[in-house]
Amino acid sequence: MRYISTRGGAPALTFEQAMMTGLATDGGLYVPETVPTLTTDQIAAMAGQSYEQIAFTVMRPFIGDTFTDDEFRAMIDRAYAGFGHDARAPLVQLAPNHFLLELFHGPTLAFKDFAMQLIGQMFQASLTRSGERITIVGATSGDTGSAAMEAFRGLDNVDVFILFPHGRVSEVQRRQMTTPVESNVHALAMDGDFDDCQAMLKDMFNDTAFRDGVRLAGVNSINWGRVLAQVVYYFSSAVSLGAPHREVSFTVPTGNFGDIFAGYIAKQMGLPIADLVVATNQNDILHRTLETGAYTKEGVTPSISPSMDIQVSSNFERALFYAYDGDGAAVAAQMDDLKSGGFEISQGAYQYLRDTFTSGRASEEETSSAIKTYLAKHGELLCPHSAVGVHVAEDHLGATPMITLATAHPAKFPDAVNAASGIKPPLPPRMADLYDRDERVTRVANDFDAIATLIKERIAL
Ligand SMILES: *Cc1c(COP(=O)(O)O)cnc(C)c1O
């Protein structure tokens, strides 16, 4: 199994190389050269299996000989052992043909734990084998940073630095980043907003001396290893509703397009998925693109579902690659046009995207109102991101069972949930002491040299 760049101008890599590299040298994203398929019998055999068993069957064809079967099974087991629910990704019923896939039982209460916990294990195994040590720097508006620190804390060959905008993440998100006691994880509260943090990260990757000096690596959502880990719960949930003998549909609260793209891969692998519905908040670039065929940047307006507040959706490039039938030059040309504000998708590619994805958006009022209604009518307290999902899903309910992905626990966004429902959701008992733990955080200015020096000093210790 080889991985190729969506822009067609970088060398093909193994799974391990693609995972450790992140972005391709031509600026593209790695995708598998061919998507392996599972037979109907293989999918049918997943009925009644554990999440871990299904995970092994789904991901094994993608990893080539990077790990032995025994090694890979052990990593999967370790990755999900810390989850607060035996099913890992339980499915609950909301209405006659509408189901909620709870992806928030991991250690930081958001779906990002599914991928981050596993790539933590895979990075560790790979680095132990090569004897290398790396520095992961990430920028976060909240969920990615806490999931990364949780996944990598205490690992031997990795230091993790997370930049988050000072004063602009929720208290739960901040505490999840500032309370781990392990000395290899470092929370940096930077002056500025999330875009400033992302720009800082970009500068670090563009500074060759710094990048090579600290052996910089990234774990943002374009990492193929993260996409792969998310394919699994499409299978586990669909099978529990009767796949492969019965079709299901999915609605996915979407920001960077990583999660919904994993659903697309599940479908390519042979899972009978009828609709893949992209749900956006008021930052609706993806919904507008699917409606019009034009991908045009607008500014970001902060919302109550902040993990979906994006201006450009990085993983959408992977969908474009398939829409252009693997034509890397065409994808590269479109991405070049994006620098000047946007691009028009060609007729054939646009038709492919329309046939593959549908979409909808939820305004702020619709999101709050969904939180309120689903509590009253369905007994389910939703986080604002999941509320965007159920609102959009309602337009697509029909004979096929609909599964909406619940991407975070309501307790992670207590203020928005409280404002909409009048209830301040409590943290799960296993992390109820989060508010009592000591915090460890370094306040930093929006200053490249200062942050670079701090990182170099810390890793020399
Ligand atoms: C990251 C995130 C999303 C968006 O997922 P993408 O893969 O970026 O589309 C949605 N909800 C929550 C809670 C998130 O943390």
mmCIF file of N, CA and C and ligand atoms in Angstrom, residues 110-112 143 253-259 307-308 385 407-408, ligand 1:
data_model
loop_
_atom_site.group_PDB
_atom_site.id
_atom_site.type_symbol
_atom_site.label_atom_id
_atom_site.label_comp_id
_atom_site.label_asym_id
_atom_site.label_seq_id
_atom_site.Cartn_x
_atom_site.Cartn_y
_atom_site.Cartn_z
ATOM 1 N N ALA A 110 -14.103 14.645 23.102
ATOM 2 C CA ALA A 110 -14.452 14.991 21.715
ATOM 3 C C ALA A 110 -13.985 13.855 20.802
ATOM 4 N N PHE A 111 -14.546 13.799 19.590
ATOM 5 C CA PHE A 111 -14.233 12.663 18.706
ATOM 6 C C PHE A 111 -12.767 12.618 18.331
ATOM 7 N N LYS A 112 -12.049 13.715 18.492
ATOM 8 C CA LYS A 112 -10.645 13.734 18.087
ATOM 9 C C LYS A 112 -9.813 12.717 18.856
ATOM 10 N N ASP A 143 -10.088 21.662 20.855
ATOM 11 C CA ASP A 143 -10.218 20.205 20.931
ATOM 12 C C ASP A 143 -8.982 19.439 20.464
ATOM 13 N N PRO A 253 -21.234 16.847 11.538
ATOM 14 C CA PRO A 253 -20.867 18.246 11.814
ATOM 15 C C PRO A 253 -19.445 18.479 11.307
ATOM 16 N N THR A 254 -19.281 19.430 10.402
ATOM 17 C CA THR A 254 -18.040 19.487 9.631
ATOM 18 C C THR A 254 -17.333 20.834 9.736
ATOM 19 N N GLY A 255 -15.995 20.754 9.844
ATOM 20 C CA GLY A 255 -15.161 21.946 9.833
ATOM 21 C C GLY A 255 -14.085 21.773 8.784
ATOM 22 N N ASN A 256 -13.057 20.980 9.133
ATOM 23 C CA ASN A 256 -11.955 20.761 8.209
ATOM 24 C C ASN A 256 -12.154 19.575 7.276
ATOM 25 N N PHE A 257 -13.337 18.961 7.311
ATOM 26 C CA PHE A 257 -13.709 17.910 6.378
ATOM 27 C C PHE A 257 -13.005 16.580 6.643
ATOM 28 N N GLY A 258 -12.318 16.455 7.791
ATOM 29 C CA GLY A 258 -11.621 15.204 8.076
ATOM 30 C C GLY A 258 -12.588 14.080 8.405
ATOM 31 N N ASP A 259 -13.543 14.385 9.269
ATOM 32 C CA ASP A 259 -14.456 13.358 9.741
ATOM 33 C C ASP A 259 -15.353 12.855 8.608
ATOM 34 N N SER A 307 -15.396 24.715 17.119
ATOM 35 C CA SER A 307 -14.512 23.759 16.447
ATOM 36 C C SER A 307 -14.864 23.593 14.976
ATOM 37 N N MET A 308 -15.927 24.253 14.538
ATOM 38 C CA MET A 308 -16.295 24.225 13.121
ATOM 39 C C MET A 308 -16.176 25.605 12.487
ATOM 40 N N HIS A 385 -21.991 21.531 18.495
ATOM 41 C CA HIS A 385 -21.594 20.947 17.204
ATOM 42 C C HIS A 385 -22.555 19.834 16.804
ATOM 43 N N THR A 407 -20.137 14.981 18.086
ATOM 44 C CA THR A 407 -18.683 15.112 18.052
ATOM 45 C C THR A 407 -18.051 15.531 19.381
ATOM 46 N N ALA A 408 -18.853 16.078 20.300
ATOM 47 C CA ALA A 408 -18.289 16.431 21.610
ATOM 48 C C ALA A 408 -19.345 16.255 22.697
HETATM 49 C C1 LIG B 1 -12.897 19.117 15.075
HETATM 50 C C2 LIG B 1 -14.344 19.129 15.420
HETATM 51 C C3 LIG B 1 -15.349 19.148 14.421
HETATM 52 C C4 LIG B 1 -15.022 19.237 12.941
HETATM 53 O O1 LIG B 1 -14.431 18.074 12.438
HETATM 54 P P1 LIG B 1 -13.659 18.083 11.034
HETATM 55 O O2 LIG B 1 -13.034 16.755 10.921
HETATM 56 O O3 LIG B 1 -12.661 19.198 11.132
HETATM 57 O O4 LIG B 1 -14.673 18.344 9.968
HETATM 58 C C5 LIG B 1 -16.666 19.098 14.825
HETATM 59 N N1 LIG B 1 -17.001 19.053 16.143
HETATM 60 C C6 LIG B 1 -16.077 19.041 17.115
HETATM 61 C C7 LIG B 1 -16.515 19.006 18.542
HETATM 62 C C8 LIG B 1 -14.722 19.076 16.803
HETATM 63 O O5 LIG B 1 -13.796 19.070 17.780
#
